[in-house]
PDB file of C-alpha atoms and ligand atoms in Angstrom:
ATOM      1  CA  MET Q 178     -25.813  -0.260 -23.152  1.00 85.00           C
ATOM      2  CA  GLU Q 179     -27.876   2.833 -22.360  1.00 93.00           C
ATOM      3  CA  THR Q 180     -25.495   5.770 -22.397  1.00 96.00           C
ATOM      4  CA  LEU Q 181     -25.277   8.788 -20.092  1.00 97.00           C
ATOM      5  CA  ASP Q 182     -24.897  12.353 -21.340  1.00 96.00           C
ATOM      6  CA  PRO Q 183     -22.541  14.252 -19.017  1.00 97.00           C
ATOM      7  CA  GLY Q 184     -23.814  17.495 -20.555  1.00 96.00           C
ATOM      8  CA  ARG Q 185     -27.072  17.029 -18.603  1.00 97.00           C
ATOM      9  CA  TYR Q 186     -25.249  17.574 -15.317  1.00 98.00           C
ATOM     10  CA  SER Q 187     -23.666  20.753 -13.996  1.00 98.00           C
ATOM     11  CA  SER Q 188     -21.531  18.811 -11.534  1.00 98.00           C
ATOM     12  CA  ILE Q 189     -20.216  15.257 -11.791  1.00 98.00           C
ATOM     13  CA  LEU Q 190     -18.038  13.369  -9.355  1.00 98.00           C
ATOM     14  CA  LEU Q 191     -16.156  10.224 -10.277  1.00 98.00           C
ATOM     15  CA  PHE Q 192     -15.013   8.245  -7.265  1.00 98.00           C
ATOM     16  CA  THR Q 193     -12.381   5.690  -8.169  1.00 98.00           C
ATOM     17  CA  GLY Q 194     -10.694   2.749  -6.464  1.00 98.00           C
ATOM     18  CA  ALA Q 195      -8.179   0.004  -7.089  1.00 98.00           C
ATOM     19  CA  GLY Q 196     -10.440  -1.792  -9.587  1.00 98.00           C
ATOM     20  CA  LEU Q 197      -9.833   1.031 -12.054  1.00 98.00           C
ATOM     21  CA  SER Q 198      -6.150   0.095 -12.170  1.00 98.00           C
ATOM     22  CA  ALA Q 199      -6.697  -3.672 -12.140  1.00 98.00           C
ATOM     23  CA  GLU Q 200      -6.718  -4.064 -15.916  1.00 98.00           C
ATOM     24  CA  SER Q 201      -3.448  -2.158 -16.106  1.00 98.00           C
ATOM     25  CA  GLY Q 202      -1.936  -4.906 -13.953  1.00 97.00           C
ATOM     26  CA  VAL Q 203      -1.889  -3.177 -10.553  1.00 97.00           C
ATOM     27  CA  PRO Q 204      -3.193  -5.597  -7.915  1.00 96.00           C
ATOM     28  CA  THR Q 205      -6.327  -4.605  -5.983  1.00 97.00           C
ATOM     29  CA  TYR Q 206      -6.387  -4.741  -2.178  1.00 96.00           C
ATOM     30  CA  ARG Q 207      -9.192  -7.220  -1.604  1.00 94.00           C
ATOM     31  CA  GLY Q 208     -10.529 -10.227  -3.485  1.00 89.00           C
ATOM     32  CA  ALA Q 209      -8.503 -12.683  -5.565  1.00 88.00           C
ATOM     33  CA  GLY Q 210      -4.826 -11.663  -5.729  1.00 90.00           C
ATOM     34  CA  GLY Q 211      -5.498  -8.731  -3.404  1.00 95.00           C
ATOM     35  CA  ILE Q 212      -2.526  -7.152  -1.617  1.00 96.00           C
ATOM     36  CA  TRP Q 213      -3.991  -7.598   1.874  1.00 95.00           C
ATOM     37  CA  GLY Q 214      -4.420 -11.314   1.213  1.00 95.00           C
ATOM     38  CA  GLN Q 215      -0.641 -11.585   0.772  1.00 95.00           C
ATOM     39  CA  TYR Q 216       0.775  -8.977   3.124  1.00 96.00           C
ATOM     40  CA  ARG Q 217      -0.279  -8.242   6.696  1.00 96.00           C
ATOM     41  CA  TYR Q 218      -0.855  -4.515   6.850  1.00 97.00           C
ATOM     42  CA  GLN Q 219       0.397  -4.647  10.458  1.00 98.00           C
ATOM     43  CA  ASP Q 220       3.855  -5.462   9.054  1.00 98.00           C
ATOM     44  CA  TYR Q 221       3.880  -3.232   5.980  1.00 98.00           C
ATOM     45  CA  ALA Q 222       1.287  -0.478   5.993  1.00 98.00           C
ATOM     46  CA  CYS Q 223       0.934   1.289   9.315  1.00 98.00           C
ATOM     47  CA  GLN Q 224       2.959   3.826  11.260  1.00 98.00           C
ATOM     48  CA  GLN Q 225       3.878   1.278  13.947  1.00 98.00           C
ATOM     49  CA  ALA Q 226       5.410  -1.037  11.354  1.00 98.00           C
ATOM     50  CA  PHE Q 227       7.355   1.897   9.917  1.00 98.00           C
ATOM     51  CA  GLU Q 228       8.706   2.839  13.339  1.00 98.00           C
ATOM     52  CA  ARG Q 229       9.616  -0.779  14.084  1.00 98.00           C
ATOM     53  CA  ASP Q 230      11.221  -1.573  10.737  1.00 98.00           C
ATOM     54  CA  PRO Q 231      11.366   1.303   8.245  1.00 98.00           C
ATOM     55  CA  GLU Q 232      13.556  -0.632   5.802  1.00 97.00           C
ATOM     56  CA  GLN Q 233      10.985  -3.460   5.513  1.00 98.00           C
ATOM     57  CA  VAL Q 234       8.136  -1.004   4.957  1.00 98.00           C
ATOM     58  CA  LEU Q 235      10.126   0.930   2.361  1.00 98.00           C
ATOM     59  CA  ASP Q 236      11.112  -2.326   0.602  1.00 98.00           C
ATOM     60  CA  PHE Q 237       7.400  -3.189   0.325  1.00 98.00           C
ATOM     61  CA  HIS Q 238       6.517   0.206  -1.112  1.00 98.00           C
ATOM     62  CA  GLU Q 239       9.427   0.046  -3.550  1.00 98.00           C
ATOM     63  CA  LEU Q 240       8.018  -3.264  -4.792  1.00 98.00           C
ATOM     64  CA  ARG Q 241       4.672  -1.567  -5.297  1.00 98.00           C
ATOM     65  CA  ARG Q 242       6.319   1.321  -7.131  1.00 98.00           C
ATOM     66  CA  ALA Q 243       8.239  -1.111  -9.350  1.00 98.00           C
ATOM     67  CA  LYS Q 244       4.996  -2.944 -10.166  1.00 98.00           C
ATOM     68  CA  VAL Q 245       3.202   0.284 -11.088  1.00 98.00           C
ATOM     69  CA  LEU Q 246       6.113   1.332 -13.308  1.00 98.00           C
ATOM     70  CA  GLU Q 247       5.577  -1.868 -15.331  1.00 98.00           C
ATOM     71  CA  CYS Q 248       1.944  -0.866 -15.903  1.00 98.00           C
ATOM     72  CA  ALA Q 249       0.377   1.654 -18.238  1.00 98.00           C
ATOM     73  CA  PRO Q 250      -2.997   3.414 -18.223  1.00 98.00           C
ATOM     74  CA  HIS Q 251      -5.696   1.498 -20.151  1.00 98.00           C
ATOM     75  CA  ALA Q 252      -8.501   2.573 -22.466  1.00 97.00           C
ATOM     76  CA  GLY Q 253     -10.730   3.512 -19.512  1.00 98.00           C
ATOM     77  CA  HIS Q 254      -8.161   5.902 -18.033  1.00 98.00           C
ATOM     78  CA  LEU Q 255      -7.538   7.490 -21.438  1.00 98.00           C
ATOM     79  CA  HIS Q 256     -11.243   7.890 -22.065  1.00 98.00           C
ATOM     80  CA  LEU Q 257     -11.640   9.667 -18.723  1.00 98.00           C
ATOM     81  CA  ALA Q 258      -8.981  12.180 -19.746  1.00 98.00           C
ATOM     82  CA  ARG Q 259     -10.854  12.978 -22.961  1.00 98.00           C
ATOM     83  CA  LEU Q 260     -14.167  13.097 -21.142  1.00 97.00           C
ATOM     84  CA  GLN Q 261     -12.847  15.603 -18.632  1.00 97.00           C
ATOM     85  CA  LEU Q 262     -11.528  17.816 -21.420  1.00 97.00           C
ATOM     86  CA  ALA Q 263     -14.990  17.828 -22.964  1.00 97.00           C
ATOM     87  CA  TYR Q 264     -16.784  18.237 -19.613  1.00 97.00           C
ATOM     88  CA  PRO Q 265     -14.701  20.294 -17.181  1.00 96.00           C
ATOM     89  CA  GLN Q 266     -17.487  20.008 -14.585  1.00 97.00           C
ATOM     90  CA  LEU Q 267     -16.316  16.417 -14.089  1.00 98.00           C
ATOM     91  CA  ARG Q 268     -14.232  16.002 -10.937  1.00 98.00           C
ATOM     92  CA  VAL Q 269     -12.136  12.938 -10.238  1.00 98.00           C
ATOM     93  CA  VAL Q 270     -11.590  11.857  -6.641  1.00 98.00           C
ATOM     94  CA  THR Q 271      -9.461   8.772  -6.206  1.00 98.00           C
ATOM     95  CA  GLN Q 272      -8.467   6.421  -3.438  1.00 98.00           C
ATOM     96  CA  ASN Q 273      -5.651   5.185  -5.654  1.00 98.00           C
ATOM     97  CA  ILE Q 274      -2.042   5.969  -4.868  1.00 98.00           C
ATOM     98  CA  ASP Q 275      -0.557   4.688  -8.128  1.00 98.00           C
ATOM     99  CA  GLY Q 276      -0.674   7.853 -10.255  1.00 98.00           C
ATOM    100  CA  LEU Q 277      -2.074   6.052 -13.318  1.00 98.00           C
ATOM    101  CA  LEU Q 278      -4.910   8.539 -13.789  1.00 98.00           C
ATOM    102  CA  GLN Q 279      -2.441  11.400 -13.888  1.00 98.00           C
ATOM    103  CA  ARG Q 280      -0.249   9.479 -16.343  1.00 98.00           C
ATOM    104  CA  ALA Q 281      -3.307   9.187 -18.605  1.00 98.00           C
ATOM    105  CA  GLY Q 282      -3.732  12.965 -18.496  1.00 98.00           C
ATOM    106  CA  VAL Q 283      -6.648  13.069 -16.055  1.00 98.00           C
ATOM    107  CA  ARG Q 284      -6.845  16.082 -13.722  1.00 98.00           C
ATOM    108  CA  VAL Q 285      -7.190  14.377 -10.348  1.00 98.00           C
ATOM    109  CA  ASP Q 286      -8.943  16.700  -7.936  1.00 98.00           C
ATOM    110  CA  ALA Q 287      -8.202  14.685  -4.816  1.00 98.00           C
ATOM    111  CA  GLU Q 288      -5.975  11.755  -3.897  1.00 98.00           C
ATOM    112  CA  LEU Q 289      -7.758  10.712  -0.727  1.00 98.00           C
ATOM    113  CA  HIS Q 290      -5.126   8.222   0.390  1.00 98.00           C
ATOM    114  CA  GLY Q 291      -1.997  10.012  -0.803  1.00 98.00           C
ATOM    115  CA  SER Q 292       0.493   8.915  -3.408  1.00 98.00           C
ATOM    116  CA  LEU Q 293       3.268   6.393  -3.884  1.00 98.00           C
ATOM    117  CA  TRP Q 294       5.132   9.172  -5.666  1.00 98.00           C
ATOM    118  CA  ARG Q 295       5.536  11.511  -2.680  1.00 98.00           C
ATOM    119  CA  VAL Q 296       7.330  11.194   0.643  1.00 98.00           C
ATOM    120  CA  ARG Q 297       7.277  13.237   3.807  1.00 97.00           C
ATOM    121  CA  CYS Q 298       9.655  13.880   6.663  1.00 98.00           C
ATOM    122  CA  GLY Q 299      10.371  16.683   9.142  1.00 98.00           C
ATOM    123  CA  CYS Q 300      10.938  19.004   6.179  1.00 98.00           C
ATOM    124  CA  GLY Q 301       7.417  18.444   4.779  1.00 98.00           C
ATOM    125  CA  VAL Q 302       6.090  16.682   1.694  1.00 97.00           C
ATOM    126  CA  GLN Q 303       8.314  16.167  -1.332  1.00 96.00           C
ATOM    127  CA  ALA Q 304       7.944  14.574  -4.749  1.00 97.00           C
ATOM    128  CA  ALA Q 305       9.541  11.124  -5.008  1.00 97.00           C
ATOM    129  CA  PRO Q 306       9.475  10.410  -8.723  1.00 96.00           C
ATOM    130  CA  PRO Q 307      10.640   7.186 -10.431  1.00 96.00           C
ATOM    131  CA  PRO Q 308      12.689   5.013 -10.394  1.00 97.00           C
ATOM    132  CA  ALA Q 309      11.168   2.619  -7.890  1.00 98.00           C
ATOM    133  CA  ALA Q 310      13.845   3.018  -5.212  1.00 97.00           C
ATOM    134  CA  TYR Q 311      13.364   5.755  -2.626  1.00 95.00           C
ATOM    135  CA  ARG Q 312      16.686   7.540  -2.602  1.00 89.00           C
ATOM    136  CA  PRO Q 313      17.817   8.670  -0.155  1.00 94.00           C
ATOM    137  CA  ARG Q 314      15.732   6.764   2.359  1.00 97.00           C
ATOM    138  CA  ARG Q 315      16.674   9.225   5.093  1.00 97.00           C
ATOM    139  CA  CYS Q 316      16.328  12.943   4.584  1.00 97.00           C
ATOM    140  CA  PRO Q 317      19.771  14.572   4.301  1.00 96.00           C
ATOM    141  CA  HIS Q 318      18.439  17.705   6.064  1.00 97.00           C
ATOM    142  CA  CYS Q 319      16.376  16.470   9.039  1.00 98.00           C
ATOM    143  CA  ALA Q 320      17.803  12.899   9.117  1.00 97.00           C
ATOM    144  CA  GLN Q 321      14.324  11.387   9.490  1.00 98.00           C
ATOM    145  CA  TRP Q 322      13.270   8.356   7.467  1.00 98.00           C
ATOM    146  CA  ARG Q 323      11.326   9.623   4.467  1.00 98.00           C
ATOM    147  CA  ARG Q 324       7.856   8.105   4.819  1.00 97.00           C
ATOM    148  CA  PRO Q 325       5.619   7.419   1.794  1.00 98.00           C
ATOM    149  CA  ASP Q 326       2.966  10.154   1.752  1.00 98.00           C
ATOM    150  CA  ILE Q 327       0.188   7.587   1.988  1.00 97.00           C
ATOM    151  CA  THR Q 328      -2.689   7.162   4.412  1.00 98.00           C
ATOM    152  CA  TRP Q 329      -1.857   3.867   6.084  1.00 98.00           C
ATOM    153  CA  PHE Q 330      -4.107   1.806   8.324  1.00 97.00           C
ATOM    154  CA  GLU Q 331      -4.848   3.601  11.596  1.00 96.00           C
ATOM    155  CA  ASP Q 332      -3.610   6.956  10.210  1.00 97.00           C
ATOM    156  CA  ALA Q 333      -5.825  10.002  10.421  1.00 96.00           C
ATOM    157  CA  VAL Q 334      -7.064  11.104   7.019  1.00 96.00           C
ATOM    158  CA  ASN Q 335      -6.305  14.504   5.539  1.00 96.00           C
ATOM    159  CA  GLU Q 336      -9.209  16.325   7.160  1.00 97.00           C
ATOM    160  CA  SER Q 337      -9.212  19.503   5.073  1.00 97.00           C
ATOM    161  CA  LEU Q 338      -9.090  17.448   1.873  1.00 98.00           C
ATOM    162  CA  PHE Q 339     -11.989  15.270   3.020  1.00 98.00           C
ATOM    163  CA  GLU Q 340     -13.985  18.387   3.903  1.00 98.00           C
ATOM    164  CA  ALA Q 341     -13.404  19.864   0.457  1.00 98.00           C
ATOM    165  CA  VAL Q 342     -14.413  16.599  -1.209  1.00 98.00           C
ATOM    166  CA  GLY Q 343     -17.513  16.470   0.992  1.00 98.00           C
ATOM    167  CA  ASP Q 344     -18.577  19.839  -0.430  1.00 98.00           C
ATOM    168  CA  TRP Q 345     -18.096  18.619  -4.008  1.00 98.00           C
ATOM    169  CA  VAL Q 346     -20.019  15.432  -3.252  1.00 98.00           C
ATOM    170  CA  ARG Q 347     -22.961  17.351  -1.766  1.00 98.00           C
ATOM    171  CA  LYS Q 348     -23.156  19.437  -4.958  1.00 98.00           C
ATOM    172  CA  ALA Q 349     -22.693  16.529  -7.384  1.00 98.00           C
ATOM    173  CA  GLU Q 350     -25.710  15.783  -9.563  1.00 98.00           C
ATOM    174  CA  LEU Q 351     -24.098  12.585 -10.838  1.00 98.00           C
ATOM    175  CA  PHE Q 352     -21.907  10.337  -8.689  1.00 98.00           C
ATOM    176  CA  VAL Q 353     -20.091   7.492 -10.442  1.00 98.00           C
ATOM    177  CA  SER Q 354     -18.102   4.965  -8.465  1.00 98.00           C
ATOM    178  CA  ILE Q 355     -15.541   3.008 -10.466  1.00 98.00           C
ATOM    179  CA  GLY Q 356     -13.738  -0.061  -9.149  1.00 98.00           C
ATOM    180  CA  THR Q 357     -14.071   0.311  -5.410  1.00 98.00           C
ATOM    181  CA  SER Q 358     -15.312  -2.161  -2.826  1.00 96.00           C
ATOM    182  CA  GLY Q 359     -16.704   0.707  -0.762  1.00 95.00           C
ATOM    183  CA  ALA Q 360     -15.319  -1.037   2.307  1.00 94.00           C
ATOM    184  CA  VAL Q 361     -12.882   1.556   3.602  1.00 95.00           C
ATOM    185  CA  TRP Q 362     -14.035   4.463   5.703  1.00 95.00           C
ATOM    186  CA  PRO Q 363     -14.312   7.396   5.827  1.00 96.00           C
ATOM    187  CA  ALA Q 364     -13.911   7.467   2.017  1.00 97.00           C
ATOM    188  CA  ALA Q 365     -16.773   4.999   1.630  1.00 97.00           C
ATOM    189  CA  GLY Q 366     -19.057   7.550   3.274  1.00 98.00           C
ATOM    190  CA  PHE Q 367     -18.942   9.764   0.167  1.00 98.00           C
ATOM    191  CA  ALA Q 368     -21.298   7.449  -1.715  1.00 98.00           C
ATOM    192  CA  GLN Q 369     -23.819   7.644   1.120  1.00 98.00           C
ATOM    193  CA  LEU Q 370     -23.482  11.426   1.209  1.00 98.00           C
ATOM    194  CA  ALA Q 371     -24.033  11.666  -2.546  1.00 98.00           C
ATOM    195  CA  LYS Q 372     -27.116   9.497  -2.282  1.00 98.00           C
ATOM    196  CA  ARG Q 373     -28.554  11.591   0.562  1.00 98.00           C
ATOM    197  CA  SER Q 374     -27.836  14.735  -1.435  1.00 98.00           C
ATOM    198  CA  GLY Q 375     -29.912  13.480  -4.345  1.00 98.00           C
ATOM    199  CA  ALA Q 376     -27.250  12.622  -6.939  1.00 98.00           C
ATOM    200  CA  ASP Q 377     -27.902  10.145  -9.717  1.00 98.00           C
ATOM    201  CA  MET Q 378     -25.919   7.115  -8.560  1.00 98.00           C
ATOM    202  CA  VAL Q 379     -23.975   4.849 -10.933  1.00 98.00           C
ATOM    203  CA  GLU Q 380     -21.612   2.024 -10.051  1.00 98.00           C
ATOM    204  CA  ILE Q 381     -19.067   0.476 -12.422  1.00 98.00           C
ATOM    205  CA  ASN Q 382     -17.820  -2.781 -10.966  1.00 98.00           C
ATOM    206  CA  PRO Q 383     -17.977  -6.348 -12.304  1.00 98.00           C
ATOM    207  CA  GLU Q 384     -18.990  -7.493  -8.808  1.00 97.00           C
ATOM    208  CA  ASP Q 385     -21.550  -6.652  -6.180  1.00 96.00           C
ATOM    209  CA  ASN Q 386     -20.431  -5.355  -2.780  1.00 96.00           C
ATOM    210  CA  GLU Q 387     -22.007  -4.007   0.370  1.00 95.00           C
ATOM    211  CA  ALA Q 388     -22.227  -0.480  -1.068  1.00 97.00           C
ATOM    212  CA  SER Q 389     -23.990  -1.595  -4.272  1.00 98.00           C
ATOM    213  CA  PRO Q 390     -27.547  -1.017  -2.981  1.00 98.00           C
ATOM    214  CA  LEU Q 391     -26.758   2.723  -2.915  1.00 98.00           C
ATOM    215  CA  TYR Q 392     -26.603   2.779  -6.704  1.00 98.00           C
ATOM    216  CA  THR Q 393     -29.638   2.949  -8.940  1.00 97.00           C
ATOM    217  CA  ARG Q 394     -27.608   1.951 -11.988  1.00 98.00           C
ATOM    218  CA  ARG Q 395     -25.079  -0.868 -11.639  1.00 98.00           C
ATOM    219  CA  VAL Q 396     -22.827  -1.541 -14.598  1.00 98.00           C
ATOM    220  CA  ARG Q 397     -21.439  -5.036 -14.110  1.00 98.00           C
ATOM    221  CA  GLN Q 398     -18.520  -4.699 -16.493  1.00 98.00           C
ATOM    222  CA  ARG Q 399     -14.843  -3.953 -16.248  1.00 98.00           C
ATOM    223  CA  ALA Q 400     -13.796  -0.324 -16.182  1.00 98.00           C
ATOM    224  CA  SER Q 401     -11.907  -0.309 -19.497  1.00 98.00           C
ATOM    225  CA  ALA Q 402     -15.046  -1.302 -21.421  1.00 98.00           C
ATOM    226  CA  ALA Q 403     -17.691   0.270 -19.202  1.00 98.00           C
ATOM    227  CA  ILE Q 404     -16.343   3.837 -19.137  1.00 98.00           C
ATOM    228  CA  PRO Q 405     -16.321   4.399 -22.935  1.00 98.00           C
ATOM    229  CA  ALA Q 406     -19.594   2.496 -23.336  1.00 97.00           C
ATOM    230  CA  LEU Q 407     -21.410   4.534 -20.694  1.00 98.00           C
ATOM    231  CA  PHE Q 408     -19.990   7.893 -21.770  1.00 97.00           C
ATOM    232  CA  PRO Q 409     -19.376   7.719 -25.517  1.00 96.00           C
ATOM    233  CA  LEU Q 410     -17.544  10.659 -27.045  1.00 93.00           C
ATOM    234  CA  THR Q 411     -18.079  11.613 -30.614  1.00 80.00           C
ATOM    235  CA  THR Q 412     -14.747  12.280 -32.249  1.00 66.00           C
ATOM    236  CA  THR Q 413     -14.584  15.790 -33.594  1.00 57.00           C
ATOM    237  CA  ALA Q 414     -13.895  15.726 -37.314  1.00 45.00           C
ATOM    238  CA  ALA Q 415     -10.528  17.185 -38.246  1.00 47.00           C
ATOM    239  CA  PRO Q 416     -10.817  20.513 -40.056  1.00 50.00           C
ATOM    240  CA  SER Q 417     -10.833  19.920 -43.792  1.00 49.00           C
ATOM    241  CA  ASP Q 418      -8.173  21.384 -46.035  1.00 44.00           C
ATOM    242  CA  PRO Q 419      -9.027  24.759 -47.566  1.00 42.00           C
TER     243      PRO Q 419
HETATM  244  N1  APR G 120     -13.135  -2.775 -13.303  1.00 65.08           N
HETATM  245  C1  APR G 120     -13.889  -2.259 -12.303  1.00 65.08           C
HETATM  246  N2  APR G 120     -13.849  -2.731 -11.034  1.00 65.08           N
HETATM  247  C2  APR G 120     -13.036  -3.770 -10.782  1.00 65.08           C
HETATM  248  C3  APR G 120     -12.238  -4.363 -11.778  1.00 65.08           C
HETATM  249  C4  APR G 120     -12.309  -3.827 -13.102  1.00 65.08           C
HETATM  250  N3  APR G 120     -11.578  -4.303 -14.114  1.00 65.08           N
HETATM  251  N4  APR G 120     -11.531  -5.369 -11.226  1.00 65.08           N
HETATM  252  C5  APR G 120     -11.878  -5.415  -9.920  1.00 65.08           C
HETATM  253  N5  APR G 120     -12.796  -4.448  -9.646  1.00 65.08           N
HETATM  254  C6  APR G 120     -13.434  -4.114  -8.369  1.00 65.08           C
HETATM  255  C7  APR G 120     -13.585  -5.284  -7.400  1.00 65.08           C
HETATM  256  O1  APR G 120     -14.794  -6.006  -7.667  1.00 65.08           O
HETATM  257  C8  APR G 120     -13.626  -4.560  -6.051  1.00 65.08           C
HETATM  258  O2  APR G 120     -14.955  -4.208  -5.713  1.00 65.08           O
HETATM  259  O3  APR G 120     -12.586  -3.203  -7.697  1.00 65.08           O
HETATM  260  C9  APR G 120     -12.828  -3.273  -6.305  1.00 65.08           C
HETATM  261  C10 APR G 120     -11.494  -3.192  -5.590  1.00 65.08           C
HETATM  262  O4  APR G 120     -11.721  -3.135  -4.209  1.00 65.08           O
HETATM  263  P1  APR G 120     -10.521  -2.949  -3.168  1.00 65.08           P
HETATM  264  O5  APR G 120      -9.410  -3.874  -3.484  1.00 65.08           O
HETATM  265  O6  APR G 120     -11.111  -3.007  -1.804  1.00 65.08           O
HETATM  266  O7  APR G 120      -9.976  -1.461  -3.507  1.00 65.08           O
HETATM  267  P2  APR G 120     -10.503  -0.062  -2.984  1.00 65.08           P
HETATM  268  O8  APR G 120     -11.974  -0.047  -2.854  1.00 65.08           O
HETATM  269  O9  APR G 120      -9.870   0.973  -3.828  1.00 65.08           O
HETATM  270  O10 APR G 120      -9.857  -0.012  -1.528  1.00 65.08           O
HETATM  271  C11 APR G 120     -10.022   1.150  -0.756  1.00 65.08           C
HETATM  272  O11 APR G 120      -8.479   0.235   0.832  1.00 65.08           O
HETATM  273  O12 APR G 120      -6.515  -0.618   1.853  1.00 65.08           O
HETATM  274  C12 APR G 120      -7.135   0.374   1.214  1.00 65.08           C
HETATM  275  O13 APR G 120      -6.091   2.427   1.081  1.00 65.08           O
HETATM  276  C13 APR G 120      -6.442   1.305   0.296  1.00 65.08           C
HETATM  277  O14 APR G 120      -7.404   3.012  -1.117  1.00 65.08           O
HETATM  278  C14 APR G 120      -7.520   1.659  -0.706  1.00 65.08           C
HETATM  279  C15 APR G 120      -8.793   1.393   0.074  1.00 65.08           C
END
């Protein structure tokens, strides 16, 4: 495979989706085995469902947390962490809520759709680390149900975060999408913005999707193999003994 030298770019933006976590064992949202093929978001992933039946929605998210805890970052995640150490101009913007990038040591610049590992209530946003169970489910201070800090269907997105990411995207000289169907807006708009702003456009995804025509280079491989193959890193030789 023809490789890419990140050193040629002063600003790089990696835009990641559920396909990046697929090989770790975290189900994607769409396609075979996708979460939204098994669960109606209207029952599990929107504010109305939470108001109607918070216990059911929290049960669903605890299942997702338990699944993610069984999974570990793969070679692609780990390579990204090393790549970012070597090239600090590389920003990572993710739609993923699973925290696998962070567990691999990647500095994630934006979690566009929130995180499974935070909750919010009348008191604000708080960390909700493992284990899988959200405990307590109601805040002991404000008595509200503690809601996963995730952008659900029909929620407004975090506007200031999206504005900041928009600025990074406009400045990016290289835009690499990894494992996203590009079907969910407004996040999907970042690829169009990058294209209009003149970035080199690369897609890593074993399958075509409606956003694929935006990319001049399409790597039809899985993320764990494609990331190290596209961006090889020479291992620095250990200092020799005196
Ligand atoms: N490597 C790279 N890409 C992969 C791999 C893999 N090993 N396996 C699957 N893919 C690709 C699929 O071909 C698909 O295009 O990952 C993509 C996953 O698409 P979606 O399930 O739609 O996930 P994503 O694009 O992240 O979804 C966006 O939708 O419901 C929401 O909020 C949720 O953040 C999510 C948003």
